[in-house]
Coordinates of C-alpha atoms in Angstrom, one line a residue:
M1 CA 68.2 154.2 91.5
V2 CA 71.4 155.3 93.3
F3 CA 72.6 158.7 94.2
A4 CA 75.8 160.1 92.8
S5 CA 79.0 159.2 94.6
S6 CA 80.2 161.4 97.4
Q7 CA 83.2 162.5 95.4
R8 CA 81.2 163.5 92.4
F9 CA 78.6 165.1 94.6
S10 CA 81.3 167.2 96.3
R11 CA 82.7 168.3 93.0
A12 CA 79.3 169.3 91.8
L13 CA 78.7 171.4 94.9
Q14 CA 82.0 173.3 94.4
L15 CA 81.1 174.0 90.7
S16 CA 77.6 175.1 91.7
C17 CA 79.0 177.8 94.0
L18 CA 81.0 179.2 91.2
A19 CA 78.2 179.0 88.7
L20 CA 75.4 180.3 90.8
G21 CA 77.1 182.4 93.3
L22 CA 75.7 180.3 96.1
S23 CA 77.3 179.0 99.3
L24 CA 76.3 176.6 101.9
A25 CA 75.0 179.5 103.9
A26 CA 72.5 180.1 101.2
G27 CA 70.6 177.1 102.3
Q28 CA 67.2 177.5 103.8
P29 CA 67.2 177.6 107.6
V30 CA 65.0 175.4 109.7
S31 CA 61.7 177.2 110.1
A32 CA 60.1 177.6 113.5
E33 CA 56.7 177.2 111.9
P34 CA 56.6 175.3 108.6
Q35 CA 54.8 177.1 105.8
R36 CA 51.5 175.5 104.7
I37 CA 51.6 174.2 101.1
A38 CA 49.8 176.4 98.5
F39 CA 49.5 176.1 94.8
S40 CA 50.3 179.2 92.7
Q41 CA 49.3 177.8 89.3
K42 CA 46.3 176.0 87.7
N43 CA 47.1 172.3 88.0
F44 CA 47.2 171.5 84.3
S45 CA 49.4 168.8 82.6
D46 CA 52.0 171.3 81.4
L47 CA 54.6 173.6 83.0
R48 CA 51.9 175.0 85.3
G49 CA 51.4 171.7 87.0
I50 CA 55.1 171.1 87.2
L51 CA 55.7 174.4 88.9
N52 CA 53.1 173.4 91.5
V53 CA 55.1 170.2 92.2
F54 CA 58.3 172.3 92.5
D55 CA 56.5 174.6 95.0
M56 CA 55.2 171.6 97.0
F57 CA 58.6 170.0 97.1
R58 CA 60.4 173.1 98.2
T59 CA 57.9 173.7 101.0
A60 CA 57.6 170.2 102.2
C61 CA 61.0 168.7 101.5
L62 CA 63.7 171.4 101.4
A63 CA 62.6 173.9 104.1
Q64 CA 62.9 171.5 107.1
P65 CA 63.5 167.9 108.0
V66 CA 60.6 165.6 108.8
T67 CA 59.4 165.8 112.4
Q68 CA 56.3 164.5 114.2
G69 CA 53.3 166.6 113.3
L70 CA 54.9 168.2 110.2
D71 CA 52.2 166.6 108.0
E72 CA 49.4 168.5 109.7
R73 CA 51.3 171.8 109.6
L74 CA 52.0 171.5 105.8
L75 CA 48.5 170.3 104.8
P76 CA 47.2 172.1 101.8
E77 CA 43.6 173.3 101.6
G78 CA 41.3 170.5 100.5
Y79 CA 43.9 167.8 101.4
Q80 CA 43.9 165.2 104.2
V81 CA 46.5 163.2 106.1
V82 CA 46.4 159.4 105.6
S83 CA 48.8 156.5 106.4
S84 CA 50.9 155.2 103.5
G85 CA 49.2 151.8 103.8
L86 CA 45.8 153.3 103.4
H87 CA 46.9 155.5 100.5
A88 CA 48.6 152.7 98.6
L89 CA 46.4 149.7 99.5
G90 CA 43.0 151.2 100.2
F91 CA 42.9 149.8 103.7
E92 CA 44.8 150.1 107.1
T93 CA 47.3 147.4 107.8
G94 CA 46.9 147.6 111.5
A95 CA 50.6 148.5 112.1
V96 CA 51.6 151.9 113.3
S97 CA 52.6 153.9 110.3
R98 CA 55.8 155.9 110.3
T99 CA 55.0 157.3 106.8
M100 CA 52.1 159.6 106.2
V101 CA 50.7 161.0 103.0
L102 CA 49.2 164.4 102.3
S103 CA 46.6 163.4 99.7
R104 CA 43.6 165.1 98.0
T105 CA 41.5 162.0 97.9
G106 CA 43.1 159.7 100.4
D107 CA 43.9 157.1 97.7
E108 CA 46.8 156.9 95.3
E109 CA 44.8 155.7 92.3
K110 CA 42.2 158.4 92.8
D111 CA 44.9 161.0 93.2
F112 CA 46.5 159.9 90.0
A113 CA 43.1 159.7 88.2
G114 CA 42.3 163.2 89.4
G115 CA 45.7 164.6 88.6
H116 CA 46.4 165.7 92.2
P117 CA 50.0 165.7 93.5
Y118 CA 50.6 164.1 96.9
V119 CA 53.4 164.3 99.5
E120 CA 54.8 161.2 101.3
L121 CA 56.6 162.0 104.6
G122 CA 58.6 159.4 106.5
L123 CA 59.7 159.9 110.1
P124 CA 63.5 159.9 110.9
S125 CA 65.3 156.6 111.2
D126 CA 68.8 155.3 111.6
T127 CA 69.2 155.2 107.8
A128 CA 67.4 158.5 107.2
P129 CA 68.0 160.8 110.2
N130 CA 66.2 163.7 108.6
G131 CA 63.2 161.6 107.5
T132 CA 62.2 161.0 103.9
C133 CA 60.2 163.2 101.6
R134 CA 58.8 162.4 98.2
I135 CA 56.3 164.2 95.8
A136 CA 54.4 162.2 93.2
W137 CA 52.1 163.6 90.5
K138 CA 50.4 161.9 87.5
R139 CA 47.9 163.6 85.3
A140 CA 46.2 162.8 81.9
W141 CA 46.7 165.4 79.2
D142 CA 44.4 168.4 79.4
Y143 CA 44.7 168.8 75.6
A144 CA 42.9 167.1 72.7
E145 CA 45.5 168.3 70.1
G146 CA 49.1 169.1 70.0
V147 CA 50.2 166.7 72.8
G148 CA 53.4 165.7 70.9
K149 CA 54.6 169.4 70.8
I150 CA 53.6 169.9 74.5
M151 CA 55.6 166.7 75.4
T152 CA 58.7 167.9 73.5
G153 CA 58.5 171.4 74.9
T154 CA 58.1 170.1 78.4
A155 CA 61.1 167.8 78.0
V156 CA 63.2 170.7 76.8
I157 CA 62.4 173.1 79.6
F158 CA 62.2 170.7 82.5
D159 CA 65.8 170.9 83.6
P160 CA 66.2 174.7 83.4
W161 CA 63.0 175.3 85.3
L162 CA 63.9 172.8 88.0
S163 CA 67.3 174.4 88.4
F164 CA 65.7 177.9 88.6
Q165 CA 62.8 177.1 91.0
L166 CA 64.8 174.9 93.4
K167 CA 68.3 176.6 92.9
A168 CA 69.4 173.1 92.1
V169 CA 72.5 171.9 90.2
R170 CA 72.5 168.7 88.2
V171 CA 75.0 166.1 89.4
S172 CA 74.1 163.3 87.0
R173 CA 75.5 163.4 83.5
P174 CA 73.1 165.2 81.1
E175 CA 72.2 163.7 77.7
D176 CA 74.7 164.3 74.9
G177 CA 71.9 165.9 72.8
F178 CA 68.2 166.2 72.4
A179 CA 66.1 164.2 69.9
V180 CA 62.3 164.4 69.4
A181 CA 60.8 161.1 70.6
E182 CA 57.4 159.5 70.9
R183 CA 57.7 159.4 74.7
Y184 CA 60.3 160.7 77.2
D185 CA 61.6 159.1 80.3
L186 CA 63.9 161.6 82.0
L187 CA 65.8 160.4 85.1
S188 CA 68.2 162.9 86.8
E189 CA 70.0 163.6 90.1
W190 CA 70.5 167.0 91.6
A191 CA 71.9 169.0 94.5
A192 CA 69.8 171.8 96.1
P193 CA 70.2 174.1 99.1
C194 CA 68.0 173.0 101.9
F195 CA 67.5 173.2 105.7
G196 CA 70.4 173.7 108.1
G197 CA 72.4 175.7 105.5
T198 CA 73.5 172.6 103.6
W199 CA 72.6 170.8 100.4
C200 CA 70.2 167.9 99.8
R201 CA 70.3 165.3 97.1
L202 CA 67.4 165.0 94.8
E203 CA 66.2 162.2 92.5
T204 CA 63.7 163.2 89.7
L205 CA 61.8 161.1 87.2
L206 CA 59.7 162.7 84.5
I207 CA 57.7 160.5 82.2
L208 CA 55.8 162.0 79.3
H209 CA 53.6 159.5 77.4
P210 CA 51.3 160.4 74.6
E211 CA 48.4 158.2 75.9
E212 CA 49.1 158.1 79.7
G213 CA 49.9 161.8 80.3
I214 CA 52.6 163.2 82.6
H215 CA 54.1 161.5 85.6
L216 CA 56.6 163.3 87.8
T217 CA 58.2 162.2 91.1
I218 CA 60.9 164.0 93.1
K219 CA 62.6 162.4 96.1
R220 CA 64.8 164.1 98.7
G221 CA 67.9 162.4 100.1
D222 CA 69.8 163.4 103.2
P223 CA 72.5 166.1 103.2
P224 CA 75.9 164.5 102.9
S225 CA 76.7 165.4 106.6
A226 CA 73.3 164.5 108.0
S227 CA 73.3 164.2 111.7
G228 CA 73.1 160.6 112.9
R229 CA 74.5 159.2 109.6
K230 CA 76.6 156.1 110.3
N231 CA 79.8 155.5 108.4

C-alpha cells in the first residue's frame, strides 16, 4: 500500500481547506501531557465499535508524535503494554523492542478473538521521524440475524463518519458508485489535521465479512514536512 503522491496530497489539502473551513493552524498542538485513551461506546461490531477505534486513533496517533514513555501515558483502563514481538508471536525475541503495543490481553490472536482494539506504537527513526502509530481491531458479529444489512449500512456510513470524527479529507479516489455485495474490502487514504499544526496521512482498511466479522486498521503516516525527513 502506497500513500498518495505529494502533488495529489497537496491538492487535496488545498481543497479540504475550502470545503471544511480548516487551515493548517487547525491541527492539534502537541500536548504537554497526552490524554489517556478512553472508550465512549460499547465495543460492538457496528458503528459503536468503529467510533471507539476513531477515538483511540485520534488520541494515540493524531494528538502527538510517538515519544519514549508515550505508551504508558496513553494506556487505557484494563490494558497492558507489551512488546510487538510478544504480542505477535507469543514470546519475547530477546532483542530490545522499539515497537510497543497497548493490548487488552497481551496477545494479538486473543485481542482479535475478544474483539479488543489495540495500538501499535513505534519509536522515531530516520524513515519515520515522528514514530509510527497503528490501530487494529477485529471482532466477530454481535448479531445472529441481519448481518448482511449491518454490513451494507456500515460500508455506506464508514467514510462520512471517519471524515466527521477525524476532520479528515479523502485523498484516494472514491468508488464510482455503491453496490450491495456479499463482503466489503474498503481501502482508502486520507489527510487529517494532527500535531504541530500540520496534516498527517492516514491509510485505512475496513473488511466486512459475513462469517469472519469486522476488521479495521488505521495507520498514520508522517506529515509531509516531518522534521528529519530526508529528501
